[in-house]
Short mmCIF file of C-alpha atoms and ligand atoms in Angstrom, two decimals:
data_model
loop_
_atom_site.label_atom_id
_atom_site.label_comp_id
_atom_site.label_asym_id
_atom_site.label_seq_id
_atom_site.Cartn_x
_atom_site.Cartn_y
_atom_site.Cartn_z
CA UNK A 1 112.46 83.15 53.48
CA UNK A 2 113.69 86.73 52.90
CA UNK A 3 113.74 88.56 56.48
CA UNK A 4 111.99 91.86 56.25
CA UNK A 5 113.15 95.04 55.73
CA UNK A 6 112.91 96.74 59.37
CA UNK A 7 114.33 99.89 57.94
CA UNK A 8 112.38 100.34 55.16
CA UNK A 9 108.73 99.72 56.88
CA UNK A 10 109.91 102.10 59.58
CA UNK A 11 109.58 105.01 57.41
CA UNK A 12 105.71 104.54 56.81
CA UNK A 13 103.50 107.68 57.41
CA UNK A 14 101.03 107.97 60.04
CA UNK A 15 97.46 106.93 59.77
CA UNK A 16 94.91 105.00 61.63
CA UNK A 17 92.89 101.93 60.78
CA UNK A 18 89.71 101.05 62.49
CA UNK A 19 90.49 97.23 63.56
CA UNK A 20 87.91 94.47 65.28
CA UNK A 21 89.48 91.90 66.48
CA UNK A 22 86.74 89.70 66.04
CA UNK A 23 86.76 89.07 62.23
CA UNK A 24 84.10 87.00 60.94
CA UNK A 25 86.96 84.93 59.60
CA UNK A 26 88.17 83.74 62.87
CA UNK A 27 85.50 81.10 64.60
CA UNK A 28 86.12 80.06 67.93
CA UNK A 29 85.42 76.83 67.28
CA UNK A 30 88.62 76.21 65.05
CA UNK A 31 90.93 75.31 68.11
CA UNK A 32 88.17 73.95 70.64
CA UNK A 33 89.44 72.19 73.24
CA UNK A 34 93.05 73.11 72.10
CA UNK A 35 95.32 75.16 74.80
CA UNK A 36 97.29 77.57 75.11
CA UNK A 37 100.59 78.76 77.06
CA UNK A 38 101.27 82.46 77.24
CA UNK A 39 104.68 83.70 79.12
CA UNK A 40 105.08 87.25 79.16
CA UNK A 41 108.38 89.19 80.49
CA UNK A 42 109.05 93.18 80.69
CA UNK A 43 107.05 95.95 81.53
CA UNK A 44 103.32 96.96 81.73
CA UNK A 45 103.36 97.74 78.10
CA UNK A 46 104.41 93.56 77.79
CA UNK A 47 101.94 92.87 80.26
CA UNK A 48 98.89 94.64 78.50
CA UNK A 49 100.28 93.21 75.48
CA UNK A 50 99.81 89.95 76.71
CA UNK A 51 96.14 90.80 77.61
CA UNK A 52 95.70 91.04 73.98
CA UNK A 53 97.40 87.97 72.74
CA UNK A 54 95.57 85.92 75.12
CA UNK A 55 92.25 87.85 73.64
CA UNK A 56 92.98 86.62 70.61
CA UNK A 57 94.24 83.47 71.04
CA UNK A 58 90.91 82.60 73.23
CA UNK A 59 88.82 84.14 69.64
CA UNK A 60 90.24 81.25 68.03
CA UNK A 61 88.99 78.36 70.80
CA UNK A 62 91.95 78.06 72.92
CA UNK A 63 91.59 78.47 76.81
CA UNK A 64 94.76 79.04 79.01
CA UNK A 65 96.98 76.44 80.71
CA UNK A 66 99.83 77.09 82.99
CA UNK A 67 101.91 73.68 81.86
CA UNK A 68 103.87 73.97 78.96
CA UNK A 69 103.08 70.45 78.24
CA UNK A 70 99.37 70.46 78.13
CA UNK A 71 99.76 73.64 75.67
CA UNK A 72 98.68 73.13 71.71
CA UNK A 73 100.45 76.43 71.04
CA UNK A 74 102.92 78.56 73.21
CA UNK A 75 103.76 82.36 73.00
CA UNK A 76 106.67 83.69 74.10
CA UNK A 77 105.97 87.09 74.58
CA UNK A 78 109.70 89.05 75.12
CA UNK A 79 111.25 91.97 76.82
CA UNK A 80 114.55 93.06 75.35
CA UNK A 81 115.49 95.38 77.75
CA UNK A 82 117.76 93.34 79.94
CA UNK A 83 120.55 91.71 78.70
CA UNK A 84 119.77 88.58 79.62
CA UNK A 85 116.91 88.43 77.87
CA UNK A 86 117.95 86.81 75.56
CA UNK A 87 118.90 83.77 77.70
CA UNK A 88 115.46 84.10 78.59
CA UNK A 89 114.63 83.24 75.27
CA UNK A 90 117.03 80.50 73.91
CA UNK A 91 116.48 78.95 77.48
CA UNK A 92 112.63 78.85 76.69
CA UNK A 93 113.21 77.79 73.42
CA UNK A 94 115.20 74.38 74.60
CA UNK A 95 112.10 73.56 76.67
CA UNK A 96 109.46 74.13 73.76
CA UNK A 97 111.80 72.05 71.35
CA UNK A 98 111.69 69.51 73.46
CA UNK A 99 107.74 69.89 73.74
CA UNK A 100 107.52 69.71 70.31
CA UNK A 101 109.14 66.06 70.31
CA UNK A 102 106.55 64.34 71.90
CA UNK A 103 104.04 67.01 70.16
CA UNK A 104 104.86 67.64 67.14
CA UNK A 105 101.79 69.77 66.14
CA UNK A 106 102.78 71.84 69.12
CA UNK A 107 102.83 75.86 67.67
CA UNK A 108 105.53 77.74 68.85
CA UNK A 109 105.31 81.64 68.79
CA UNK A 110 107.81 84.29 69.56
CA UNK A 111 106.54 87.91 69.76
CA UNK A 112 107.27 91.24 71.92
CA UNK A 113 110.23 93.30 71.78
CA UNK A 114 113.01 90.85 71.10
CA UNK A 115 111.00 90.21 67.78
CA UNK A 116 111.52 93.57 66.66
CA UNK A 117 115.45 93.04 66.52
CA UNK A 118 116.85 91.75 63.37
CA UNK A 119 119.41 89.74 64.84
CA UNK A 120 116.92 88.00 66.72
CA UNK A 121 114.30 87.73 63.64
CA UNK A 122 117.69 86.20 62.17
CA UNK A 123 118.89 83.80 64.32
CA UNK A 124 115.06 82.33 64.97
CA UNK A 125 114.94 81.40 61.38
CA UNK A 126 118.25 79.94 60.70
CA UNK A 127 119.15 78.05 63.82
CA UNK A 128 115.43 77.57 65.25
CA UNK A 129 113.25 76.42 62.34
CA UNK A 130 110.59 74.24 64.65
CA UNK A 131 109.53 78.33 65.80
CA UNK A 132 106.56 78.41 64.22
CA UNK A 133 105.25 82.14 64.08
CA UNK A 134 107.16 85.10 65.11
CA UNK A 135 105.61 88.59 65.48
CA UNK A 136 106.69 92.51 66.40
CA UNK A 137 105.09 94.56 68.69
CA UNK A 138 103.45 96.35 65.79
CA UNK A 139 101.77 92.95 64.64
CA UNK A 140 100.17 91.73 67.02
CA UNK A 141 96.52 92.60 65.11
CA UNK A 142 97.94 89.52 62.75
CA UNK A 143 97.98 86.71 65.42
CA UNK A 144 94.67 84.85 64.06
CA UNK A 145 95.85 85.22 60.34
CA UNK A 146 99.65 83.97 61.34
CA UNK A 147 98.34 80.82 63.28
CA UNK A 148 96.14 80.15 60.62
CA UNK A 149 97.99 80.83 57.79
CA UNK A 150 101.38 78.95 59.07
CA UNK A 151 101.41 76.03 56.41
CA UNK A 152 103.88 74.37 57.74
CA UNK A 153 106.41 76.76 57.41
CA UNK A 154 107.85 79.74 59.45
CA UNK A 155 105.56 82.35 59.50
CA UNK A 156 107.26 85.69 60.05
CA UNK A 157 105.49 88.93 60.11
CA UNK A 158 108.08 91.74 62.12
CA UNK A 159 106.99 94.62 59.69
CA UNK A 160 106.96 97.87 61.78
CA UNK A 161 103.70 99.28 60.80
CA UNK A 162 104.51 102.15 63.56
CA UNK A 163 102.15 104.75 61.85
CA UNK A 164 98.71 102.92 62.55
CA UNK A 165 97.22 103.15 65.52
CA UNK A 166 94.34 100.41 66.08
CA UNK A 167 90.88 100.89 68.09
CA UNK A 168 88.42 98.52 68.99
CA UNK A 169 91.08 95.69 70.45
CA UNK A 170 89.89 93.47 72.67
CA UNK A 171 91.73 92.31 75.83
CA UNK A 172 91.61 89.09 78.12
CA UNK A 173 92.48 91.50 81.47
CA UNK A 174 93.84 90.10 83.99
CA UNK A 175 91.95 91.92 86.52
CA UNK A 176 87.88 93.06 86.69
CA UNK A 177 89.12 95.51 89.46
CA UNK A 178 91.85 97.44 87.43
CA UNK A 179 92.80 98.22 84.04
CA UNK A 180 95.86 99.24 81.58
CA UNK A 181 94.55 101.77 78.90
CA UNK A 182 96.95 102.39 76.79
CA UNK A 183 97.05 106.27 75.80
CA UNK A 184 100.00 106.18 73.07
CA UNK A 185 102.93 103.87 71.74
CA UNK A 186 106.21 103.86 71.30
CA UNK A 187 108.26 106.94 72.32
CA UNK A 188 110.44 109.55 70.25
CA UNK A 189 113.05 110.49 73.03
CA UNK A 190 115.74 107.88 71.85
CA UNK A 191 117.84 107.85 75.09
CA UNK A 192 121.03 106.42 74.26
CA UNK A 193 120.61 103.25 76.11
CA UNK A 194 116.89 102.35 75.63
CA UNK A 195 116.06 100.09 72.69
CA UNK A 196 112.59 100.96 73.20
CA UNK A 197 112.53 103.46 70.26
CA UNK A 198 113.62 101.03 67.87
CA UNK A 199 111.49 97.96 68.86
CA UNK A 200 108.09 99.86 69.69
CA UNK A 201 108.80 102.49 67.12
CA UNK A 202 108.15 106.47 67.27
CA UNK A 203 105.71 107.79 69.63
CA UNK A 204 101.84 107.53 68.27
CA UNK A 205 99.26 109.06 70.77
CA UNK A 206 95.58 107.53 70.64
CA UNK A 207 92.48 110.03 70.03
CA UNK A 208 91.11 111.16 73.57
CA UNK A 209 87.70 110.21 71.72
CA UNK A 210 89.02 106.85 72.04
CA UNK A 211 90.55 106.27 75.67
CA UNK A 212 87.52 108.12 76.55
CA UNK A 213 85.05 105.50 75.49
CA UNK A 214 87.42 102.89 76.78
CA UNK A 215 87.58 103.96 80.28
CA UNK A 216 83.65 104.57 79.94
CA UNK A 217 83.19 101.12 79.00
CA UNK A 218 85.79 99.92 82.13
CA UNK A 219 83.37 102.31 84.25
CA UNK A 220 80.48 100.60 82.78
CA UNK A 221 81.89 96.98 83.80
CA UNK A 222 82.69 97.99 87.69
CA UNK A 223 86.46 98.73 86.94
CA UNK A 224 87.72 100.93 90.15
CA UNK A 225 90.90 101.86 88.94
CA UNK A 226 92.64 102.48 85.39
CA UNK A 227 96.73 103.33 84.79
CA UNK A 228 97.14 105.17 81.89
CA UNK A 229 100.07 103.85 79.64
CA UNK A 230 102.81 105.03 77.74
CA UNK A 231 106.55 104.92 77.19
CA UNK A 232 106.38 108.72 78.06
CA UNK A 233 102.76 109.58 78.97
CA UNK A 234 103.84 113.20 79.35
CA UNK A 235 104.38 114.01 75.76
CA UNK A 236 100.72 112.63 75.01
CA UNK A 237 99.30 114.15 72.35
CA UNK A 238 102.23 115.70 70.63
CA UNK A 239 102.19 114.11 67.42
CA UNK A 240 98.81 114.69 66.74
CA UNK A 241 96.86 118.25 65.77
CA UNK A 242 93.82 119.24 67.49
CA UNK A 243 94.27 117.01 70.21
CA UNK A 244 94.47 117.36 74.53
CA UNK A 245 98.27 117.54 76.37
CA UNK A 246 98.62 115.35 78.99
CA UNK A 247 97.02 117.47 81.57
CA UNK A 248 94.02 118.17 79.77
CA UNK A 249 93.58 114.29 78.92
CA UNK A 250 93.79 113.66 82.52
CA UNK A 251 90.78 116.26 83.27
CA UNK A 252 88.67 114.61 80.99
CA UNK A 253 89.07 111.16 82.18
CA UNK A 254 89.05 112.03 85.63
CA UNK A 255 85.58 113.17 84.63
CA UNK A 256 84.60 109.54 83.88
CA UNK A 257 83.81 109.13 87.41
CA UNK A 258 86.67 106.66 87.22
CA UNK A 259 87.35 106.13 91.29
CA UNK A 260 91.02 106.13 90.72
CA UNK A 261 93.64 107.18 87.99
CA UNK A 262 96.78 106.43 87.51
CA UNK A 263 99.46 106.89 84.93
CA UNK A 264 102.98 105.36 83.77
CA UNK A 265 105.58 105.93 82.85
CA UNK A 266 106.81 110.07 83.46
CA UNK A 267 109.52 111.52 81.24
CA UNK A 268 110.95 114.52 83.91
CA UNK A 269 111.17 116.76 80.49
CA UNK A 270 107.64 116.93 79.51
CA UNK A 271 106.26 117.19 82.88
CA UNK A 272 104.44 120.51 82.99
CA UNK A 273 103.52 122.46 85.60
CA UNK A 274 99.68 122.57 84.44
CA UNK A 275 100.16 118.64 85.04
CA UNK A 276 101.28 119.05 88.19
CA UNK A 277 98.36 121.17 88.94
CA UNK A 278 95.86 118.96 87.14
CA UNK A 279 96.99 115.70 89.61
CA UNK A 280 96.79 118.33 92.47
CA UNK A 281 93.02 119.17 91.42
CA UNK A 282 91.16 116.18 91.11
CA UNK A 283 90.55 113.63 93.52
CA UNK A 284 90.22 110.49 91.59
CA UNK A 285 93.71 110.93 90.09
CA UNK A 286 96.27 109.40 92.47
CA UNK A 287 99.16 110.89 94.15
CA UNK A 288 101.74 108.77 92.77
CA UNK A 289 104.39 109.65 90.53
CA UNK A 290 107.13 107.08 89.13
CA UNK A 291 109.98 109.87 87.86
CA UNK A 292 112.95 108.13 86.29
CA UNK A 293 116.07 109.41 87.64
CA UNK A 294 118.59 107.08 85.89
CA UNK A 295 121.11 109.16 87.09
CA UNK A 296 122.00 112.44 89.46
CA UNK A 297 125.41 113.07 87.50
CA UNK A 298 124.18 116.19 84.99
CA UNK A 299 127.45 114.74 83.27
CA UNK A 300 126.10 111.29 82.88
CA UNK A 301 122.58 112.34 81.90
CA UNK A 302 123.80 114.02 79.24
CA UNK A 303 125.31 110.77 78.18
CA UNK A 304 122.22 109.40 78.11
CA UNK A 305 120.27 111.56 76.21
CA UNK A 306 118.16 112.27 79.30
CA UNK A 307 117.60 116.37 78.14
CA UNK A 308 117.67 117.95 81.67
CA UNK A 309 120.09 118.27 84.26
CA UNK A 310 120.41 117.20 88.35
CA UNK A 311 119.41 120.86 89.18
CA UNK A 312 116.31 120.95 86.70
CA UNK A 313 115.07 117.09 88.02
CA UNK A 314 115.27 118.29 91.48
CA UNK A 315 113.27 121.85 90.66
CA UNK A 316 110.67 119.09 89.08
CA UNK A 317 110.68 117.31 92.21
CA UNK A 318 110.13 119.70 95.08
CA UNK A 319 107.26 121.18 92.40
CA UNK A 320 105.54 117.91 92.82
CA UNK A 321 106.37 117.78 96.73
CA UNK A 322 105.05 121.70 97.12
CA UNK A 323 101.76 120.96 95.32
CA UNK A 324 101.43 117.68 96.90
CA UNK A 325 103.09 116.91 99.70
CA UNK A 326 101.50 113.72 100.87
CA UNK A 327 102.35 112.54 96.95
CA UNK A 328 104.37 109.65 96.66
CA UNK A 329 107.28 109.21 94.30
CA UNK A 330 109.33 106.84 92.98
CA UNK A 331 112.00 106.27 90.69
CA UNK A 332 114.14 104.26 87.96
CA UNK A 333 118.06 105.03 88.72
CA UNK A 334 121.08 103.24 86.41
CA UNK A 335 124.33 102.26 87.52
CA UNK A 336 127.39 101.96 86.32
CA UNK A 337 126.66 103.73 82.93
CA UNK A 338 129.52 103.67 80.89
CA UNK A 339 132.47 105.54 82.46
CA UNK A 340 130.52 106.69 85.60
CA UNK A 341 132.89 107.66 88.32
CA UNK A 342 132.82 108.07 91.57
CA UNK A 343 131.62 111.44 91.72
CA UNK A 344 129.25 111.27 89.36
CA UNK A 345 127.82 108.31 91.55
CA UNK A 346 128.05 110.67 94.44
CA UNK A 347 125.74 113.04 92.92
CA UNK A 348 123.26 110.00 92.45
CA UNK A 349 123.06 109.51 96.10
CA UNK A 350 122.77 112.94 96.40
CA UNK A 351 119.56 113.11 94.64
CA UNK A 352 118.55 110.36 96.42
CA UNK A 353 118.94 111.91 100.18
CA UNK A 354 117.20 115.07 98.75
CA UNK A 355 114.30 113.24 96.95
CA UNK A 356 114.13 110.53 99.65
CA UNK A 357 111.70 108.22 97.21
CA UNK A 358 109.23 105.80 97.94
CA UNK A 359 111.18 103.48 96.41
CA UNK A 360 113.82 103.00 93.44
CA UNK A 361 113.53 100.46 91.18
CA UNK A 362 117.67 100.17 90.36
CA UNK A 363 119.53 98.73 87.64
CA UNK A 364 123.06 97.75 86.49
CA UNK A 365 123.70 99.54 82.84
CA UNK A 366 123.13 96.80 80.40
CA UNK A 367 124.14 97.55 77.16
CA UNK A 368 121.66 97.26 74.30
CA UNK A 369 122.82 96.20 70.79
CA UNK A 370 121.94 98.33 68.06
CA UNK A 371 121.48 101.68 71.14
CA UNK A 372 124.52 104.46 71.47
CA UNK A 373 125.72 103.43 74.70
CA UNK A 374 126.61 99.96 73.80
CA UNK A 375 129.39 101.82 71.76
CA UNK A 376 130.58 103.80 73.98
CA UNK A 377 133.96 102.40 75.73
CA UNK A 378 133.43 101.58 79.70
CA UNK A 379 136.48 101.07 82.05
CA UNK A 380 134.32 101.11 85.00
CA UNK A 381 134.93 96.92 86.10
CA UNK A 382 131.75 95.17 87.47
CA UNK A 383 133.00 94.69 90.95
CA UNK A 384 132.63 98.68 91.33
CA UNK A 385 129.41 98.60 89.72
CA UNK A 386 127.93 95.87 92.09
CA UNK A 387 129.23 97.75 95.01
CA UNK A 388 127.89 100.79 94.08
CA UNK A 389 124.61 99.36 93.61
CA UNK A 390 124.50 97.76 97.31
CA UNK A 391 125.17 101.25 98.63
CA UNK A 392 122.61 102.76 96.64
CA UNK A 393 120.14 100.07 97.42
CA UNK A 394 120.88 100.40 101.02
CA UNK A 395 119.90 103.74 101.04
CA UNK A 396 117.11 103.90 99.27
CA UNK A 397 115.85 101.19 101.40
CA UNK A 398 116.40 102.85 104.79
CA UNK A 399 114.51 105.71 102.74
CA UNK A 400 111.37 103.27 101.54
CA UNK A 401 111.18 101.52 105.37
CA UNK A 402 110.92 105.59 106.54
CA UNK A 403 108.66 106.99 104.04
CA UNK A 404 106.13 103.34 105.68
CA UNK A 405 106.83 104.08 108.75
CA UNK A 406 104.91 107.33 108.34
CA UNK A 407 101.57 105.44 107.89
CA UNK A 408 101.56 103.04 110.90
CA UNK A 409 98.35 104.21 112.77
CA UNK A 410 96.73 106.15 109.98
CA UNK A 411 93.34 104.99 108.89
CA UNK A 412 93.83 105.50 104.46
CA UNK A 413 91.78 104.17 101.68
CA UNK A 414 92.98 101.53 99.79
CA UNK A 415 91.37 99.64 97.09
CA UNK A 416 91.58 95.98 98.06
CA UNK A 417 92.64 93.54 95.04
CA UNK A 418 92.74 89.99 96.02
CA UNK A 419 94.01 87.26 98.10
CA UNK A 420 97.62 87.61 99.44
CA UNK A 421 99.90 84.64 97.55
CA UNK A 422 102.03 84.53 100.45
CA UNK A 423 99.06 83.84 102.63
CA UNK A 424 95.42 83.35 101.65
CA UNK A 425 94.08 84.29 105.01
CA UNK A 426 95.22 87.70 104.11
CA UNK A 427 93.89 90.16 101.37
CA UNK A 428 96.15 92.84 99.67
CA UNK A 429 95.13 95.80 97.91
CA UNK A 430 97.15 99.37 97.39
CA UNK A 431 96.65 102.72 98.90
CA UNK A 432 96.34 106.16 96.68
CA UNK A 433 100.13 106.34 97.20
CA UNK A 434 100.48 102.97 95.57
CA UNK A 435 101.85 101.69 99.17
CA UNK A 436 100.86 97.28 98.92
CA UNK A 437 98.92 96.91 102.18
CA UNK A 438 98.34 93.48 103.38
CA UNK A 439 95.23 93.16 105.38
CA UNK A 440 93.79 90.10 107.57
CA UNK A 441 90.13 88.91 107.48
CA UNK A 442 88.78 91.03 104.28
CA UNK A 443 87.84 88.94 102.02
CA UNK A 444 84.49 90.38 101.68
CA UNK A 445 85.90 93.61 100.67
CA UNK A 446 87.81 92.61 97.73
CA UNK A 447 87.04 94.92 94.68
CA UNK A 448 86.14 97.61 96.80
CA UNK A 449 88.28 101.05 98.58
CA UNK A 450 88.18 100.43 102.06
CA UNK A 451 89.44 102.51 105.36
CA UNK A 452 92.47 100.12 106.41
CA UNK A 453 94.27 101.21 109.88
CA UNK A 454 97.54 100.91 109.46
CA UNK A 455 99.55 98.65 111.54
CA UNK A 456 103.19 97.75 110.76
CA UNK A 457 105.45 98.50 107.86
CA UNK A 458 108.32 96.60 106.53
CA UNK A 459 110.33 98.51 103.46
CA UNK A 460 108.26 97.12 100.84
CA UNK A 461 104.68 97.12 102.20
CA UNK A 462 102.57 97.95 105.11
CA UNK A 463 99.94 95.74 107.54
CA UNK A 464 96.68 97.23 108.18
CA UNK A 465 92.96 96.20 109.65
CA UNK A 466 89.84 96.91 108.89
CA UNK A 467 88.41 98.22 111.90
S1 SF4 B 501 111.93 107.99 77.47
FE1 SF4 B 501 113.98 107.16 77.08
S2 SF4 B 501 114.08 105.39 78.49
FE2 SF4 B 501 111.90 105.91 78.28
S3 SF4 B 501 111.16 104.60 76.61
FE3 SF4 B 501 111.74 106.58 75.71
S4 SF4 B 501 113.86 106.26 75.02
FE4 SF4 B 501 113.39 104.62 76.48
#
């Protein structure tokens, strides 16, 4: 089998095909009774992903297992932002082929990110024939056909089709309390260590018509709560004509009635100061902003392609913290990018004691294949890399356990999700701020935004009552 030309299909123009998942092809009696094994790794845009797949998967007959060997067909669904993903993978892999010898119809699928990446597409069909199906990010619309088209033989179909945009998709959500919409794909900002350009494609923003009528319908079914998704949610809109920004996007679906709104993931350049006003405004869209640092070193972020500068992120901030100062926000922040020294990690904690966040979600550099920075020469030797990350994540911890601490006997809304894993005579749910509140005895209340009293706080969630 010839692999496909990733290159090539990239270049295709932009247009939009009206798609319904439920083709009169596709009965859902063909696999009745058969299961099916979904693992799904990376980031909301994975997760809702996943949503899909198991949508699909469910048109066709199957219904869900969580043991591998009970599953008729498995789907690895792959993030390939970490580098050891791809252990992830080949680790996975060893279990399924083993699977498949005591099941040897057993369909084995490989689809997300890591899909996109040639290498990968490569070594799946050279040294892993028993993969059955493999699928990009862009494909997903093809699941039915691939499973049922598979002949016996690898079925490959990694085509970018980047410019089309499909409607009508159905999801499996993991939640009837709250919902991922997705609001574009893909993202044009090319940082220099993100593969997320290449294996999602250029950015291609949805009609407002249509996350409109989504979010109607999820008002329609009881949702509370929808996060509005996006590599860079900011720049919505931008590669269409005619259509809303960002800000005016999240007017209109704040006119839904929606009870809360939320939206992932902030690019500090497009952040406008009508958005910030807009999220000030309106009640139903939450005060909680994620705003990727990845570094305070202006030096450093121009490494990475970032396009503004320490002084300009922390104007953005203190924006945000003027309009709304009970606003939470949080951040991503790298370490160790290639040749950082130990100024230019100064300036990082820097930011952080001005910003004090929320929280930090923080990350050793990992290069990328096939992304600038993996080119770029790096003397800096783990050891200083790991040390610098304990500092930082000491800090920003001691800043997380503060910014909870403020809470503890405040009576705040928070929507109430579910049963606590840890322990099921406790329910959990999140505030506006997106602070996890554990609550005991409110069982009763689950799907619904109650006044919790706020009790205790620990750096990475809060106890509350219901008084
Ligand atoms: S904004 Fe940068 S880090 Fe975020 S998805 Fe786009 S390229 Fe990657």
């Amino acid at each position: 089998m010839q692999l496909p030309n990733l290159t090539e299909a990239r270049k295709r123009t932009t247009k939009e095909v009206e798609h319904i998942y439920l083709n009169e092809n596709y009965n859902a009696d063909t696999f009745k009774g058969q299961k099916y094994f979904l693992r799904t790794y990376g980031c909301q845009m994975n997760v809702h992903d996943g949503e899909e797949i198991a949508a699909r998967l469910e048109s066709l007959g199957f219904t869900p297992t969580d043991k591998l060997e009970e599953a008729n067909i498995v789907i690895l669904n792959t993030c390939a932002i970490r580098e050891n993903a791809h252990d992830k993978l080949y680790g996975f892999l060893g279990r399924c082929k083993h699977a498949k010898k005591s099941n040897k119809d057993l369909i084995i699928g490989i689809c997300g990110c890591m899909a996109q990446e040639e290498n990968v597409v490569k070594e799946l069909m050279t040294k892993h024939p028993y993969v059955d199906i493999v699928f990009g990010t862009h494909n997903i619309h093809e699941l039915q056909d691939l499973i049922l088209n598979r002949n016996n033989k690898q079925n490959i179909n990694v085509y970018s089709c980047e410019g089309e945009v499909y409607e009508n998709i159905a999801y499996k959500r993991d939640s009837k309390i709250k919902a991922w919409v997705n609001i574009q794909y893909g993202c044009d900002k090319f940082c220099t260590y993100c593969i997320v350009p290449y294996t999602r494609g250029k950015q291609r923003s949805r009609k407002s018509s249509e996350i409109i009528k989504e979010v109607e319908e999820l008002v329609k079914e009881g949702y509370q709560e929808v996060t509005l998704l996006g590599q860079n949610v900011n720049a919505y809109g931008k590669d269409l004509k005619d259509e809303l920004n960002f800000a005016g996007l999240l007017k209109v679906v704040s006119k839904t009635n929606i009870p809360r709104i939320r939206f992932v993931t902030s690019h500090p350049w497009d952040f406008t100061d009508e958005m910030i006003d807009v999220i000030a405004s309106y009640d139903n869209i939450m005060p909680y902003i994620h705003l990727p640092l990845q570094s305070g070193s202006s030096r450093i972020l121009k490494l990475m392609g970032r396009r503004y500068t320490k002084e300009e992120y922390l104007e953005l901030f203190n924006k945000i913290k003027k309009a709304m100062p009970n606003s939470s926000v949080t951040t991503d922040i790298i370490v160790g990018f290639p040749n950082e020294t130990e100024e230019d990690f100064n300036e990082t904690l820097d930011v952080v004691n001005k910003c004090q966040y929320d929280s930090a979600f923080t990350f050793i550099f990992s290069p990328r294949e096939g992304t600038p920075a993996a080119k770029m020469k790096d003397e800096v030797p783990m050891a200083t890399k790991e040390e610098r990350l304990h500092k930082l994540n000491e800090l920003v911890n001691s800043y997380s356990l503060a910014a909870n601490k403020k809470y503890v006997g405040k009576t705040i809304p928070v929507l109430i999700e579910g049963i606590s894993e840890k322990d099921s005579n406790k329910v959990f749910g999140y505030t506006d701020t997106m602070k996890l509140v554990n609550i005991s005895n409110a069982q009763d209340y689950i799907g619904q935004i109650v006044d919790v009293t706020i009790t205790d706080a620990k750096s990475f969630s809060l106890d509350g009552e219901i008084k």
